[in-house]
Coordinates of C-alpha atoms in Angstrom, one line a residue:
Chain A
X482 CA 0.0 0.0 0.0
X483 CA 2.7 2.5 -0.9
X484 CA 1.4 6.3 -1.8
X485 CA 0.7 6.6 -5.5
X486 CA 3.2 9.7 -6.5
X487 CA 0.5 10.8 -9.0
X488 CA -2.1 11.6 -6.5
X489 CA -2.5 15.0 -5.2
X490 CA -2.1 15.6 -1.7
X491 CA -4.2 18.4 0.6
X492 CA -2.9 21.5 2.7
X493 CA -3.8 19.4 5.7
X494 CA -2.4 15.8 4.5
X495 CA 0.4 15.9 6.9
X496 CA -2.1 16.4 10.2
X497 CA -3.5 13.6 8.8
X498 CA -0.8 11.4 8.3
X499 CA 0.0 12.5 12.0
X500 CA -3.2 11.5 13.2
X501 CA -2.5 7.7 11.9
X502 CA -5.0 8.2 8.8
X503 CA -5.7 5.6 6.3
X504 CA -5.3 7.4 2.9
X505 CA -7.4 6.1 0.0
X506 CA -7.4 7.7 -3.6
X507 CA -10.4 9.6 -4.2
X508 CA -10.9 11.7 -7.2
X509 CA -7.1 12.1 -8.3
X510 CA -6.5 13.1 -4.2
X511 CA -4.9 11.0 -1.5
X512 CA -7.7 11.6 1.0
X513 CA -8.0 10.1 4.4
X514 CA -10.3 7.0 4.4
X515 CA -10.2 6.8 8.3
X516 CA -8.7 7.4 11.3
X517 CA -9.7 5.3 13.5
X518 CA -13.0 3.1 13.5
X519 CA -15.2 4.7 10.6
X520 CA -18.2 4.0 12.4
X521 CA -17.1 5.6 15.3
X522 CA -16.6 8.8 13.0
X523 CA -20.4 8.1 11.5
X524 CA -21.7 8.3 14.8
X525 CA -20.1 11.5 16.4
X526 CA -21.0 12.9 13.6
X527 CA -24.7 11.7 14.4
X528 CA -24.2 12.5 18.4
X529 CA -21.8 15.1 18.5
X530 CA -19.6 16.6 16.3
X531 CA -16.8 15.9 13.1
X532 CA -14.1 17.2 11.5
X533 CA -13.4 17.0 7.5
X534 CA -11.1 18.5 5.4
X535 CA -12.8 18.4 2.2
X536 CA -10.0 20.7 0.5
X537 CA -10.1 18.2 -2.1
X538 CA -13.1 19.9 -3.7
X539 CA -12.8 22.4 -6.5
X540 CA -13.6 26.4 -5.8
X541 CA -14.1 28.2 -8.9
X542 CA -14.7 32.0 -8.8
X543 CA -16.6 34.4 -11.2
X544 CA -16.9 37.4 -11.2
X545 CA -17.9 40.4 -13.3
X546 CA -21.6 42.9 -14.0
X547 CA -22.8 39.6 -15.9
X548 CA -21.9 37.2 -13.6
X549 CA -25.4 36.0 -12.8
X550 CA -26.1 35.3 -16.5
X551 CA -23.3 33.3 -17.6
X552 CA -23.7 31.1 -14.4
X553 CA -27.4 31.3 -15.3
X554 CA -26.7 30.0 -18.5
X555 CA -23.7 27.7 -17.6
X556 CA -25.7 25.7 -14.8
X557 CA -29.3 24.2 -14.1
X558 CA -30.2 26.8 -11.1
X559 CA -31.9 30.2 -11.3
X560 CA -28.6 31.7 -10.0
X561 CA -29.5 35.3 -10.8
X562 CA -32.2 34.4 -8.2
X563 CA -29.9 33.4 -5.2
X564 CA -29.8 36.7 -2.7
X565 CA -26.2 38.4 -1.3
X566 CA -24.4 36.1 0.7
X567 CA -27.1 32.6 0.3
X568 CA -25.9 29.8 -1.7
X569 CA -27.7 27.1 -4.2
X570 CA -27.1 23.4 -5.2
X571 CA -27.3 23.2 -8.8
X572 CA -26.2 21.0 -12.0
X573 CA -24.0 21.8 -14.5
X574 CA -25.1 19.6 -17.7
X575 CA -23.9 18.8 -20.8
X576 CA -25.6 19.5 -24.1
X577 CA -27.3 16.5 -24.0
X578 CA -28.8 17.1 -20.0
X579 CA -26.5 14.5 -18.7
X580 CA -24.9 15.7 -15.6
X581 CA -21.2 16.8 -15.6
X582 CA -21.5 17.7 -11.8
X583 CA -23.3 18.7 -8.7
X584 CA -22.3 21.8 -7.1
X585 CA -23.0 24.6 -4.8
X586 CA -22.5 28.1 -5.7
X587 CA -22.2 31.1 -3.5
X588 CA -23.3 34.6 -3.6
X589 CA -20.3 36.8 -2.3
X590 CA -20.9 40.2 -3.5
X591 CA -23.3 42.7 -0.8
X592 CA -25.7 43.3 -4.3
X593 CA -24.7 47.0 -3.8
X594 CA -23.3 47.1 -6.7
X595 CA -23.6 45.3 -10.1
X596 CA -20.1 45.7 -11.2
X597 CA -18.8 43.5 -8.5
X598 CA -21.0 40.8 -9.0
X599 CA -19.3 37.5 -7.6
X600 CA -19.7 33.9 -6.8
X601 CA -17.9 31.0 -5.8
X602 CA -18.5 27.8 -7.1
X603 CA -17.9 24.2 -5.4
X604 CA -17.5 21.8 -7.5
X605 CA -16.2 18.0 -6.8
X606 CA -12.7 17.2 -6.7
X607 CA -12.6 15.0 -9.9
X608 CA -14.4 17.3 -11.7
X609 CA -13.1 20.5 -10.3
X610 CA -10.8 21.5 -13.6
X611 CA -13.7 20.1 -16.3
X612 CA -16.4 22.4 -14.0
X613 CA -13.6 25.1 -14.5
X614 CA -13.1 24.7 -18.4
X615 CA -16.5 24.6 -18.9
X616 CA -17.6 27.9 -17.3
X617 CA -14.8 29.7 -18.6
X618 CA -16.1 28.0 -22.4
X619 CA -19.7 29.0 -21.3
X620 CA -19.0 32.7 -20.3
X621 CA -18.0 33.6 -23.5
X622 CA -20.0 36.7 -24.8
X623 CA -20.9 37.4 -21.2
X624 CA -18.7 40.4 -19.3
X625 CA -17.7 37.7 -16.6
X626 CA -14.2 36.6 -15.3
X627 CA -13.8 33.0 -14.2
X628 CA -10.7 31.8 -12.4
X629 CA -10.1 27.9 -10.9
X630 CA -8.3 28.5 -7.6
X631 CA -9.0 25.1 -6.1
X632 CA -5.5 24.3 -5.8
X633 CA -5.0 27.8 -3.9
X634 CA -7.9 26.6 -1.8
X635 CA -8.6 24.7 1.2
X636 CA -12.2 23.7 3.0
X637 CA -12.9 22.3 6.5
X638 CA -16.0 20.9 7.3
X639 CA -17.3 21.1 10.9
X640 CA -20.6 19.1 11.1
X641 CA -22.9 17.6 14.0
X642 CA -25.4 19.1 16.8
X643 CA -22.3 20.4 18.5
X644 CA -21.0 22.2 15.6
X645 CA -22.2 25.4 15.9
X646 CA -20.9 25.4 19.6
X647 CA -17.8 24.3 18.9
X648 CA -17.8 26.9 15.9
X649 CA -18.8 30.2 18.3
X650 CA -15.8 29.5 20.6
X651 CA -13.1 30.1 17.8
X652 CA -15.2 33.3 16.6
X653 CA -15.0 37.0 17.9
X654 CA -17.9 37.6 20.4
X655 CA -19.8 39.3 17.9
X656 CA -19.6 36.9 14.9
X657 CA -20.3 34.2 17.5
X658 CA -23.6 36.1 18.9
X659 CA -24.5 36.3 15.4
X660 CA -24.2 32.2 14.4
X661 CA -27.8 31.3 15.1
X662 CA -28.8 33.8 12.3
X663 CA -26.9 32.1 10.2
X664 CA -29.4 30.0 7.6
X665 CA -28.7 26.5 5.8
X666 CA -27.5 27.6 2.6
X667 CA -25.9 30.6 3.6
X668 CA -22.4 31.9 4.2
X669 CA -20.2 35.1 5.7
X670 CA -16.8 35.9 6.1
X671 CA -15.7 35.3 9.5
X672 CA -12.4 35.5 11.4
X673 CA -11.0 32.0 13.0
X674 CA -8.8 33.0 16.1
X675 CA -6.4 30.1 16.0
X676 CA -3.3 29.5 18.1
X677 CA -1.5 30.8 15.4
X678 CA -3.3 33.9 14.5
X679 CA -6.3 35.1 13.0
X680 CA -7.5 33.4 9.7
X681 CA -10.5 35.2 7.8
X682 CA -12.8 32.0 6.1
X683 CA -15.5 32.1 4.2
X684 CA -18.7 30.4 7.1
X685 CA -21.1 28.5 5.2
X686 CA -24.0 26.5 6.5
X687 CA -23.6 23.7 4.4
X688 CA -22.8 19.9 4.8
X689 CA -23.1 16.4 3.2
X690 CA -23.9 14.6 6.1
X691 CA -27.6 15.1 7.0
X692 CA -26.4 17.4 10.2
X693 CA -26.3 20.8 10.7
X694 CA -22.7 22.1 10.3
X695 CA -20.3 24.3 8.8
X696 CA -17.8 24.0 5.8
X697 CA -14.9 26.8 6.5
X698 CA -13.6 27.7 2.9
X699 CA -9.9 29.0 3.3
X700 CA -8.3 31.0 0.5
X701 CA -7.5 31.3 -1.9
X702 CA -3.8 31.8 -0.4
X703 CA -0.9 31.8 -3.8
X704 CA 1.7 29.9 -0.9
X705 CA 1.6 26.6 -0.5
X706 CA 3.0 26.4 3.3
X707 CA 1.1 29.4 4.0
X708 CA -2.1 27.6 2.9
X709 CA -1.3 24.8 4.7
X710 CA -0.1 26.8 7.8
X711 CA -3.6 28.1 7.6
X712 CA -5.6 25.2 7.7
X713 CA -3.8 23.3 9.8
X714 CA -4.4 26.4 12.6
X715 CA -8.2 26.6 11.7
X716 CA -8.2 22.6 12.1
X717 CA -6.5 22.6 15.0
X718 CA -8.7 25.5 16.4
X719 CA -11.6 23.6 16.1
X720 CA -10.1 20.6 17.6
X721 CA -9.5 22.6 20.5
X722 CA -12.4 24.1 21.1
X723 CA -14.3 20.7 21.0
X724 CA -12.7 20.1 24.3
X725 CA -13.2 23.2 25.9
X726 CA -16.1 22.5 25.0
X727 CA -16.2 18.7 26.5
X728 CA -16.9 16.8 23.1
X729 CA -14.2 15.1 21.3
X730 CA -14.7 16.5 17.9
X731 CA -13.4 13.9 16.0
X732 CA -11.4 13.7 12.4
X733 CA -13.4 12.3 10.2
X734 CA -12.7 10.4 7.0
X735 CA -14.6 9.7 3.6
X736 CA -15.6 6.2 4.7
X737 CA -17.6 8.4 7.2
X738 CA -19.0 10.8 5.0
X739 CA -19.9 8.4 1.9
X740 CA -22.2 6.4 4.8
X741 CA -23.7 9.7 6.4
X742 CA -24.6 11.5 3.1
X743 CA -26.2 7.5 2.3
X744 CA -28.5 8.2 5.1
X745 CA -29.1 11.2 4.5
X746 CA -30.3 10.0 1.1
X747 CA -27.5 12.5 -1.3
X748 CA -26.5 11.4 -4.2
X749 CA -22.7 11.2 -4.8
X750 CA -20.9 12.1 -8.3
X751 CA -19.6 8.9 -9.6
X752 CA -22.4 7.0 -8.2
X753 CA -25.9 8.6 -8.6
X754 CA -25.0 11.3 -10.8
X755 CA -22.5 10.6 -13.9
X756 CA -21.8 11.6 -17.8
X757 CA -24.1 9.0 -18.8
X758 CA -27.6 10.0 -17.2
X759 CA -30.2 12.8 -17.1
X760 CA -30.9 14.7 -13.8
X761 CA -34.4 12.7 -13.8
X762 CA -33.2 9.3 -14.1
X763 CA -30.1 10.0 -11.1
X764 CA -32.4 11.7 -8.4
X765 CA -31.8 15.0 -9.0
X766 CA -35.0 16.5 -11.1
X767 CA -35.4 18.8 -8.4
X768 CA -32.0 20.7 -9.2
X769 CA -33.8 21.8 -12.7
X770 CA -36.0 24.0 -12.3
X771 CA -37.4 23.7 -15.7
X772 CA -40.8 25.5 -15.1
X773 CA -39.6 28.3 -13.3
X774 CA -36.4 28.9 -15.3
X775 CA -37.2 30.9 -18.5
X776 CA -33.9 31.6 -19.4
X777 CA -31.5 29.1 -21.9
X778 CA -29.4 27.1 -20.1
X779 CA -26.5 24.7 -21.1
X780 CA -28.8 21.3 -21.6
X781 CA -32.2 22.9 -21.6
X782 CA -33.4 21.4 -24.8
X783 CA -32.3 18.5 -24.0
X784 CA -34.0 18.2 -20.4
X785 CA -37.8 19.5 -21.7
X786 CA -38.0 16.9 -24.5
X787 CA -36.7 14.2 -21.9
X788 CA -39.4 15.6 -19.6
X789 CA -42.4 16.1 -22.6
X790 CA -41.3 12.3 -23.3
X791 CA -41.6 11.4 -19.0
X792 CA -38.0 10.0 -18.4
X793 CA -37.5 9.3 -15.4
X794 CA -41.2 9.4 -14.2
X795 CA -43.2 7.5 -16.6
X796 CA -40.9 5.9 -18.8
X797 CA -36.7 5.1 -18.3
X798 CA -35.2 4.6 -15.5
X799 CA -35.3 6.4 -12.1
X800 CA -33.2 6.5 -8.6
X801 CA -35.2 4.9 -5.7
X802 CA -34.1 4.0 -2.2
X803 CA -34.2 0.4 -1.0
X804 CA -34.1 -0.9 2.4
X805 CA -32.9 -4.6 3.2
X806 CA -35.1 -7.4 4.8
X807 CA -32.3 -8.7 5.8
X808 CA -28.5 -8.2 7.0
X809 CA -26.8 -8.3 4.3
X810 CA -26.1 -5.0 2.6
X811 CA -26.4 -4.3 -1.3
X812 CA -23.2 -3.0 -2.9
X813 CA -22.8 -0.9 -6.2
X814 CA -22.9 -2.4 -9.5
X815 CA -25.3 -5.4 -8.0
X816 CA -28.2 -6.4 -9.9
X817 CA -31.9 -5.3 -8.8
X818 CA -34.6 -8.2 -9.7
X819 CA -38.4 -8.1 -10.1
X820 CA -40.4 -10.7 -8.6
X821 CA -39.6 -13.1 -11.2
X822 CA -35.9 -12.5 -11.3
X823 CA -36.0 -10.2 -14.1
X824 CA -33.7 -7.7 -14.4
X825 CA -34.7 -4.3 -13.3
X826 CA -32.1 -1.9 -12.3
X827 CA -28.8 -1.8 -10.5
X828 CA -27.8 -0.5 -7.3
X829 CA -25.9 2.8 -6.8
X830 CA -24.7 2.8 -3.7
X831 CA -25.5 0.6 -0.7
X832 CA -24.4 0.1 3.2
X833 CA -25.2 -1.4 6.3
X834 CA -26.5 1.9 7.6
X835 CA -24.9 2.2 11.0
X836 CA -27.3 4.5 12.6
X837 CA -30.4 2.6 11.4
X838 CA -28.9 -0.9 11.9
X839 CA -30.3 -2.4 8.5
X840 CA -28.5 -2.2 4.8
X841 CA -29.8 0.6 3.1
X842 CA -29.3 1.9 -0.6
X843 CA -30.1 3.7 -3.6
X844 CA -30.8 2.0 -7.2
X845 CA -31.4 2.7 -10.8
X846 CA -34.5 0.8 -11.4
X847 CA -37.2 0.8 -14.0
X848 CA -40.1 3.3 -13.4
X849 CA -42.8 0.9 -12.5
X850 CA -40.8 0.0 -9.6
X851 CA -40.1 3.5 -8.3
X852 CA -42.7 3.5 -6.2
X853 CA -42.3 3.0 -2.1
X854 CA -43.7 0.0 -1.0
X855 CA -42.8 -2.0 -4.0
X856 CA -41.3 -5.5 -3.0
X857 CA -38.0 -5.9 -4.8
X858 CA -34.9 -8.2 -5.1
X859 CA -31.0 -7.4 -4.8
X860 CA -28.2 -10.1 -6.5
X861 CA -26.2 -10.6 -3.7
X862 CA -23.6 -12.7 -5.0
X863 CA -25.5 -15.2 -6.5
X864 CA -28.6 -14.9 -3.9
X865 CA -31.8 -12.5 -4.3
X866 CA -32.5 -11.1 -1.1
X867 CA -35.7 -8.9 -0.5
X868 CA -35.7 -5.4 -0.6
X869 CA -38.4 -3.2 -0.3
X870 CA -38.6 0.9 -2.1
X871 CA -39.1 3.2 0.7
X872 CA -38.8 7.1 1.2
X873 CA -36.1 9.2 0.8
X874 CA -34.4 10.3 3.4
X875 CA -33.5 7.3 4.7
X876 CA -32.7 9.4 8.0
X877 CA -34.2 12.5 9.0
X878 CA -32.3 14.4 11.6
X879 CA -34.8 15.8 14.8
X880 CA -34.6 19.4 15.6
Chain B
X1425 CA 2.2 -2.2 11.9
X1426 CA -0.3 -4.2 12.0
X1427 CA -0.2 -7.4 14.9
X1428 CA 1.1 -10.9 13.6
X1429 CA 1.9 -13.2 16.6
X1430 CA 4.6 -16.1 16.0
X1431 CA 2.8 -19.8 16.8
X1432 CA 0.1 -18.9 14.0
X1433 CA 0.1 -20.4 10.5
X1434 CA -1.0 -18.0 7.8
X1435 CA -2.9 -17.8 4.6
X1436 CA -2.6 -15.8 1.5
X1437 CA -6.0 -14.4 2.1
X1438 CA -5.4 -12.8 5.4
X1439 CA -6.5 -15.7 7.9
X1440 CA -4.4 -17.2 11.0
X1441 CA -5.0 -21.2 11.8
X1442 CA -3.8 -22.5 15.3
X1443 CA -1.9 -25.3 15.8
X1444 CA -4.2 -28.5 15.6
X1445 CA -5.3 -29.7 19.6
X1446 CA -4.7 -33.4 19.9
X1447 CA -8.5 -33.8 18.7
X1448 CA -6.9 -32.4 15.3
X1449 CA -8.7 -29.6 15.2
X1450 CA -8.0 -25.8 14.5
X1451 CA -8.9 -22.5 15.3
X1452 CA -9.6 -19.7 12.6
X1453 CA -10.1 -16.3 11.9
X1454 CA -8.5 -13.5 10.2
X1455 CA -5.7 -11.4 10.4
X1456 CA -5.5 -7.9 12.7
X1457 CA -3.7 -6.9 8.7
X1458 CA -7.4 -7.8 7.2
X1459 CA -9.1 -6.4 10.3
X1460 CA -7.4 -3.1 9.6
X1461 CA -8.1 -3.4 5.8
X1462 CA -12.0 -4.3 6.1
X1463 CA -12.8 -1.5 8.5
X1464 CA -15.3 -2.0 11.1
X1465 CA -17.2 -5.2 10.6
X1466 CA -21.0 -5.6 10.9
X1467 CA -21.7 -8.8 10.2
X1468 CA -20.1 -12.5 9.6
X1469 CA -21.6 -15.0 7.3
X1470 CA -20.5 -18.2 8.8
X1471 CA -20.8 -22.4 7.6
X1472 CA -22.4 -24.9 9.8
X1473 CA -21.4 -27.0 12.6
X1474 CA -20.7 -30.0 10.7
X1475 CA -20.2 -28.5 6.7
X1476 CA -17.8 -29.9 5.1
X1477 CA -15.1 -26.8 3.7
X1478 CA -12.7 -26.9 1.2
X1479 CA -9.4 -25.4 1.4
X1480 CA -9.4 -22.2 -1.1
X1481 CA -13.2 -22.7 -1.6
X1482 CA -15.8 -19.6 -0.2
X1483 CA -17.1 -20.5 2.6
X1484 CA -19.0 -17.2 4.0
X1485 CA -18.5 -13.5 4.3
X1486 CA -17.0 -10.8 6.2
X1487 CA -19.1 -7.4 5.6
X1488 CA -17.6 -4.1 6.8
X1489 CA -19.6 -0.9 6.7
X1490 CA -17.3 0.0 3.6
X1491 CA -17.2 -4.1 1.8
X1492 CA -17.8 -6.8 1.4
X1493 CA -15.4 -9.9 1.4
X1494 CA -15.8 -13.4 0.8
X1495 CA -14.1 -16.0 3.5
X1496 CA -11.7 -18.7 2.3
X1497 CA -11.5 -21.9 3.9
X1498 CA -7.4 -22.1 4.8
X1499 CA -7.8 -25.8 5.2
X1500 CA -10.0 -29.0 4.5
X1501 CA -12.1 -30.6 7.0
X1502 CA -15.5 -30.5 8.6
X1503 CA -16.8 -27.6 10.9
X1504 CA -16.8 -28.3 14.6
X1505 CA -17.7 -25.4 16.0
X1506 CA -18.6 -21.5 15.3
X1507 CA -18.6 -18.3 17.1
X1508 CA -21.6 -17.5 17.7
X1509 CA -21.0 -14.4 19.7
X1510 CA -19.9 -12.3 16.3
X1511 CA -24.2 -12.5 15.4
X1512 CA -24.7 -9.9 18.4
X1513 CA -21.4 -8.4 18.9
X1514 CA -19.3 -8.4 15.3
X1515 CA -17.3 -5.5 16.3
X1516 CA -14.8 -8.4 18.3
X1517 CA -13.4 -9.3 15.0
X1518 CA -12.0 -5.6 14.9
X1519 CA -11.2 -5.1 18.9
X1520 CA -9.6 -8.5 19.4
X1521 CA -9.0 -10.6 16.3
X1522 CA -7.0 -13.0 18.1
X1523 CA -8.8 -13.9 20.9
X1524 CA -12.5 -13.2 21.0
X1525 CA -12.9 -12.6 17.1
X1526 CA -12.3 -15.8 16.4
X1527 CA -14.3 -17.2 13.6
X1528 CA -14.4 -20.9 13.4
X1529 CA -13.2 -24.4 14.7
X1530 CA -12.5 -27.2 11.6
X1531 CA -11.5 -30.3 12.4
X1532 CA -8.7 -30.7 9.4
X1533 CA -8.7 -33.7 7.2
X1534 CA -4.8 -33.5 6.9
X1535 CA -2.5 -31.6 9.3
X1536 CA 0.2 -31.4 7.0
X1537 CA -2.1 -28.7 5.4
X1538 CA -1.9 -26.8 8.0
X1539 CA 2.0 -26.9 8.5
X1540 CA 2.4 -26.0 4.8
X1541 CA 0.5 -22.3 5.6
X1542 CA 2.7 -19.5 6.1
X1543 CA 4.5 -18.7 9.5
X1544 CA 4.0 -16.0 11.1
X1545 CA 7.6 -14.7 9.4
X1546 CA 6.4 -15.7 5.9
X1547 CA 2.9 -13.5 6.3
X1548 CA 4.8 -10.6 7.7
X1549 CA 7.0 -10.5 4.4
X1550 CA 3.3 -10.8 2.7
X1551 CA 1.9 -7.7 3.9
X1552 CA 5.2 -5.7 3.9

């Protein structure tokens, strides 16, 4: 298991290493897989509070007075819609509506003034430089500036019931008073008091893991050390204040956070959501707005004649979620059987959830067996076991 | 570094065999190396008392909140006895692979089987 020299590495890779991570290679990136007991990471999330760095993820800026229309015609999402300093998921598709990525983009400018128009986008790390060529090939003709400074970038993730208490002990009194104000799908620039130093990040409410919590976006910083000098402090900072706090804020891995977002029923590029599928047929219809959006749009032609002609709803191919009647869990890539042991589908992505104690997962199956209730098989190795479609989430956090 | 105590035999896929007892039979289960690898285990497919196993043949799975993985039989002979305590409490195989995360008892058709399994030396140069 020697490091593969070709993988990159993140501002924070040697705190891992530190910490006795297990590295696995995730989107180009040596990322840590675990530190300890990945289930133990699932459920402090769950009870308490985790740590991710996540600075493999792509952060692409753009800026200029037309801004909001490029991105508006670049990506599925009325982004000319999204408020000063709120953030929306969206799609970016290809031509022909199948999805080159989920993302999030950010509103940074105060809307004071239309010249200074700006948003960040977050893209996944695999897809982080395609994301990048393709807005700077879709803002041609629109006065808008596009720059890919993922690599000048790092992200920390801070998510669980605890996080925003954790969180308000590294902030100045008055950015701290102000935290509860703070909305899902929103983000400010705060100032992280670290051992170090100060380090201004940009807050956001946002998370993968079906908790409320915070990603910390830090950057972008042109120096390498000075980067990783910085996110090592906030990481660190956060670390800390989890025991003044009395909760051990773990570090959390991606083993962790693929089984978290499971549960919380998001769909994961590479799984769910790939080159090869429309937005309808991956679980995703809702991130096309295609009644509400008047505007063109990279795919748009594309995504109404698949939706005059019901893909994904009454004809094709859609995602469901399946719960086991049994232990054992279905794994991507098996097959999903009918009653009769006819092909239907295959799975996506599948676990033995650990906070619901039953295998849980989501599959590409045939419209007619989309809907929950619907008594289903899963090829596990030879065996069909029952599964049965159910609702998505799988897990719905209490507030 | 992951644990390999001398006085085990070893197989290629990650599993330790005791010494036979004077009954001829063995102990198995699998490695703190495939422990590590698997991540934390949530349950253990296991044979029978009394199937008959066939070295290199599947005999049942290890699943792991991250995989799956089939289970080889290291040797040949007839299932005496399984541990039954994994069903409620599969995180053993993780804390204590050894000792209470033990998987299975086969009485073995041919000892010398088990004496031509890797020592303990011969796994170690195995997992590097």
């Amino acid at each position: 298991m020697s490091p593969n020299q070709d993988l990159r590495t993140t501002p924070l890779h040697a705190v891992h290493a530190e910490a006795g991570a297990t590295f696995t290679d995730f989107g180009g990136w040596q990322m840590p897989l675990k530190y300890g007991s990945e289930l133990s990471e699932h459920h402090a999330v769950r009870k308490a509070a985790g740590l991710f760095d996540l600075s493999h993820m792509g952060e692409v800026r753009v800026t200029g007075r037309q801004a909001a229309e490029a991105l508006d015609y670049a990506l599925t999402a009325r982004v000319s819609n999204v408020a000063p300093g709120r953030a929306k998921y969206s799609l970016i598709c290809t031509e022909a509506g199948t999805i080159l990525d989920d993302l999030i983009v950010y509103r940074l400018d105060d809307g004071q003034d239309d010249a200074a128009r700006e948003y960040l986008v977050v893209p996944n790390a695999g897809n982080a430089s395609s994301v990048a060529a393709a807005l700077t090939e879709r803002s041609v003709g629109f006065e808008a500036t596009v720059r890919n400074e993922s690599a000048q970038t790092a992200l920390v993730a801070i998510q669980g019931p605890e996080a925003a208490r954790i969180l308000s002990l590294v902030l100045p009194e008055d950015q701290a008073a102000a935290l509860p104000e703070l909305k899902y799908y929103a983000a400010r620039t705060v100032t992280v008091r670290t051992g170090t130093g100060e380090v201004p990040v940009l807050l956001a409410r946002t998370g993968y893991t079906g908790e409320d919590g915070f990603e910390l976006i830090i950057g972008p910083v042109a120096d390498r050390d000075e980067l990783s000098a910085a996110a090592t402090a906030v990481w660190h900072a956060l670390s800390a204040a989890g025991a003044e706090a009395g909760v051990e804020v773990l570090p959390c891995g991606l083993a962790s956070r693929d089984s978290l977002r499971l549960e919380a029923g998001m769909p994961l590029y590479g799984n769910e959501l790939d080159l090869g599928h429309l937005p309808s047929e991956s679980g995703a219809g809702m991130a096309v707005p295609l009644k509400s959006k008047e505007t063109d749009f990279v795919g748009r032609d594309a995504l109404l004649a698949a939706r005059e002609a019901g893909t994904g709803t009454t004809s094709g191919q859609a995602i469901v979620a399946l719960r086991a009647a049994g232990r054992r869990a279905a794994r991507a890539g098996y097959a999903v059987l009918d009653g009769d042991g006819n092909r239907i589908g295959e799975v996506t992505s599948g676990i033995p959830s650990p906070t619901l104690g039953y295998p849980i997962a989501l599959a590409r199956v045939d419209v007619a067996h989309r809907e929950p209730g619907t008594e289903v098989a899963v090829d596990l190795r030879g065996k069909a076991e029952p599964f049965t479609v159910v609702e998505l989430p799988f897990y719905r956090r209490q507030d | 570094m992951s644990n390999i105590p001398d006085g085990l035999r070893y197989s290629a896929e990650h599993e330790w065999v005791s010494g036979p007892d004077a009954d001829g039979v063995v102990r198995i289960g699998i490695t703190d190396f495939a422990q590590d690898a698997l991540g934390d285990v949530v349950y253990v497919d296991l044979p029978e008392v009394g199937t008959e196993i066939e070295a290199e043949s599947t005999v049942g799975e290890v699943e792991s909140t991250k995989s799956v993985s089939d289970l080889f039989a290291p040797v040949t002979g007839t299932v005496t006895a399984r541990n039954e305590e994994l069903d409620a409490d599969p995180a053993k195989l993780n804390a204590d692979p050894y000792g209470e995360g033990w998987l299975m008892e086969v009485s073995v058709k041919d000892p010398a089987q088990v004496e031509a399994l890797l020592d303990a030396e011969g796994y170690r140069q195995q997992v590097g």
